[in-house]
């Protein structure tokens, strides 16, 4: 075991072993750690939700100005957005509905988009009525929305080829 001079006491050199120096150092370290823990326990803590996840807003307005309602197509993909509590607030702030360019029919689309029933029939510019089971439903971007297939057909639309 090696020793080192640890100062002098009344003119005499005092030798202390490495073990003694280690224990002195570790006691100081423990004292500081206990003080830090005591201080940290007195600080206020932020409230944490039970699910520990962020709460998603009901409506997201993308940077392009499209208002996406929770549960709709495009809602989860919209990462850079402004949050709104309602679809009306998003539209009042200059937003628009998905698939509409803000022209005619936007109010009809809003009524369907605002409802709890997300199954909407889309009538394309060529007059074909696509429901959610149609392979071309998600590809139809320019459309007029209808609540049911019967409403779409009554407006002059037709069914897709090969469907009944």
Coordinates of C-alpha atoms in Angstrom, one line a residue:
X1 CA 0.0 0.0 0.0
X2 CA 1.5 3.3 -1.0
X3 CA 1.2 6.5 1.1
X4 CA 1.5 10.1 0.4
X5 CA 2.2 13.2 2.3
X6 CA -1.2 14.8 3.2
X7 CA 0.1 18.0 4.7
X8 CA 1.7 18.7 8.1
X9 CA 0.3 18.9 11.6
X10 CA 2.4 21.0 13.9
X11 CA 5.5 20.7 11.8
X12 CA 5.2 17.0 11.4
X13 CA 4.5 15.4 8.0
X14 CA 1.3 13.2 8.0
X15 CA 1.2 10.3 5.6
X16 CA -2.2 9.1 4.3
X17 CA -2.8 5.9 2.3
X18 CA -4.5 5.9 -1.1
X19 CA -7.5 4.1 0.5
X20 CA -7.9 6.9 3.0
X21 CA -7.8 9.5 0.3
X22 CA -10.3 7.5 -1.8
X23 CA -12.8 7.3 1.2
X24 CA -12.5 11.0 1.8
X25 CA -13.2 11.8 -1.9
X26 CA -16.1 9.3 -2.0
X27 CA -17.7 10.8 1.1
X28 CA -17.5 14.3 -0.5
X29 CA -19.0 13.0 -3.7
X30 CA -21.9 11.2 -1.8
X31 CA -22.6 14.4 0.2
X32 CA -22.9 16.4 -3.1
X33 CA -25.1 13.8 -4.7
X34 CA -27.5 13.7 -1.7
X35 CA -27.7 17.5 -1.8
X36 CA -28.5 17.5 -5.6
X37 CA -31.2 14.8 -5.1
X38 CA -32.7 16.7 -2.2
X39 CA -32.8 19.9 -4.3
X40 CA -34.3 18.1 -7.3
X41 CA -37.1 16.6 -5.2
X42 CA -38.3 20.0 -4.1
X43 CA -38.6 21.3 -7.7
X44 CA -42.1 21.2 -9.3
X45 CA -42.7 18.5 -11.8
X46 CA -44.7 18.8 -15.0
X47 CA -48.0 16.9 -15.2
X48 CA -47.6 13.7 -17.2
X49 CA -50.6 12.2 -19.0
X50 CA -51.4 8.6 -18.3
X51 CA -50.6 7.5 -21.8
X52 CA -47.5 9.7 -21.9
X53 CA -48.2 10.7 -25.5
X54 CA -49.0 14.0 -26.9
X55 CA -52.6 14.9 -27.4
X56 CA -53.4 15.3 -31.1
X57 CA -55.6 18.2 -32.1
X58 CA -59.1 17.6 -33.6
X59 CA -58.2 19.5 -36.8
X60 CA -54.8 20.0 -38.5
X61 CA -54.3 22.7 -41.1
X62 CA -51.3 21.9 -43.3
X63 CA -48.9 24.4 -44.7
X64 CA -50.7 24.2 -48.0
X65 CA -53.9 25.2 -46.2
X66 CA -55.7 21.9 -46.2
X67 CA -57.8 21.2 -43.1
X68 CA -57.6 17.5 -42.0
X69 CA -60.0 16.1 -39.4
X70 CA -58.8 13.4 -37.0
X71 CA -59.5 10.0 -38.6
X72 CA -59.5 11.3 -42.2
X73 CA -57.1 10.4 -44.9
X74 CA -54.0 12.6 -44.7
X75 CA -54.4 13.4 -41.0
X76 CA -51.6 11.2 -39.8
X77 CA -49.3 12.2 -42.6
X78 CA -49.7 15.9 -41.8
X79 CA -46.7 16.7 -39.6
X80 CA -46.1 20.4 -40.2
X81 CA -49.4 22.0 -39.2
X82 CA -51.4 24.5 -37.3
X83 CA -53.9 23.0 -34.7
X84 CA -57.6 24.0 -34.6
X85 CA -60.4 22.9 -32.3
X86 CA -63.0 22.7 -35.0
X87 CA -63.3 22.4 -38.8
X88 CA -65.2 25.7 -38.9
X89 CA -62.3 27.5 -37.2
X90 CA -59.8 26.0 -39.6
X91 CA -61.9 27.0 -42.6
X92 CA -62.4 30.5 -41.2
X93 CA -58.6 30.9 -40.9
X94 CA -58.3 30.4 -44.7
X95 CA -58.1 26.6 -44.8
X96 CA -59.9 24.4 -47.4
X97 CA -61.2 20.9 -47.5
X98 CA -59.1 18.0 -49.0
X99 CA -60.0 17.4 -52.6
X100 CA -61.7 20.8 -53.1
X101 CA -60.1 23.8 -54.6
X102 CA -62.4 26.1 -52.6
X103 CA -64.8 26.5 -55.5
X104 CA -68.4 25.4 -55.8
X105 CA -69.5 22.3 -53.8
X106 CA -67.2 23.1 -50.9
X107 CA -70.1 23.6 -48.6
X108 CA -71.6 20.2 -49.6
X109 CA -68.2 18.6 -49.1
X110 CA -67.9 20.2 -45.7
X111 CA -71.2 18.8 -44.5
X112 CA -70.1 15.3 -45.4
X113 CA -66.6 15.8 -44.2
X114 CA -67.9 17.2 -40.9
X115 CA -70.2 14.2 -40.2
X116 CA -69.1 11.2 -38.2
X117 CA -69.8 8.9 -41.2
X118 CA -66.5 8.9 -43.1
X119 CA -67.8 6.7 -46.0
X120 CA -68.4 9.2 -48.8
X121 CA -69.1 8.5 -52.5
X122 CA -66.9 10.5 -54.9
X123 CA -68.2 11.4 -58.3
X124 CA -65.3 12.1 -60.6
X125 CA -65.2 14.7 -63.4
X126 CA -66.0 12.0 -65.9
X127 CA -69.2 11.1 -63.9
X128 CA -68.2 7.8 -62.3
X129 CA -69.4 7.3 -58.8
X130 CA -66.6 5.7 -56.6
X131 CA -67.4 4.4 -53.1
X132 CA -64.8 3.4 -50.6
X133 CA -64.6 -0.2 -52.0
X134 CA -63.7 1.0 -55.5
X135 CA -60.0 0.6 -56.4
X136 CA -60.0 4.2 -57.9
X137 CA -61.5 5.8 -54.7
X138 CA -58.3 7.0 -53.3
X139 CA -56.9 8.1 -56.7
X140 CA -60.0 10.3 -57.4
X141 CA -58.8 13.8 -56.4
X142 CA -61.2 16.1 -58.3
X143 CA -64.7 15.0 -57.3
X144 CA -68.1 15.9 -55.9
X145 CA -68.9 14.2 -52.6
X146 CA -72.2 12.4 -52.0
X147 CA -73.5 10.7 -48.8
X148 CA -74.7 7.5 -50.6
X149 CA -74.2 5.8 -53.9
X150 CA -77.9 6.3 -54.7
X151 CA -77.5 10.1 -54.3
X152 CA -74.5 10.0 -56.7
X153 CA -76.4 7.9 -59.3
X154 CA -79.4 10.2 -59.0
X155 CA -77.2 13.2 -59.8
X156 CA -76.4 11.7 -63.2
X157 CA -73.4 9.6 -62.2
X158 CA -72.7 6.0 -63.2
X159 CA -71.1 3.0 -61.6
X160 CA -67.5 2.0 -62.4
X161 CA -67.1 -0.6 -65.1
X162 CA -67.4 -4.1 -63.8
X163 CA -69.3 -3.3 -60.6
X164 CA -72.9 -4.0 -59.7

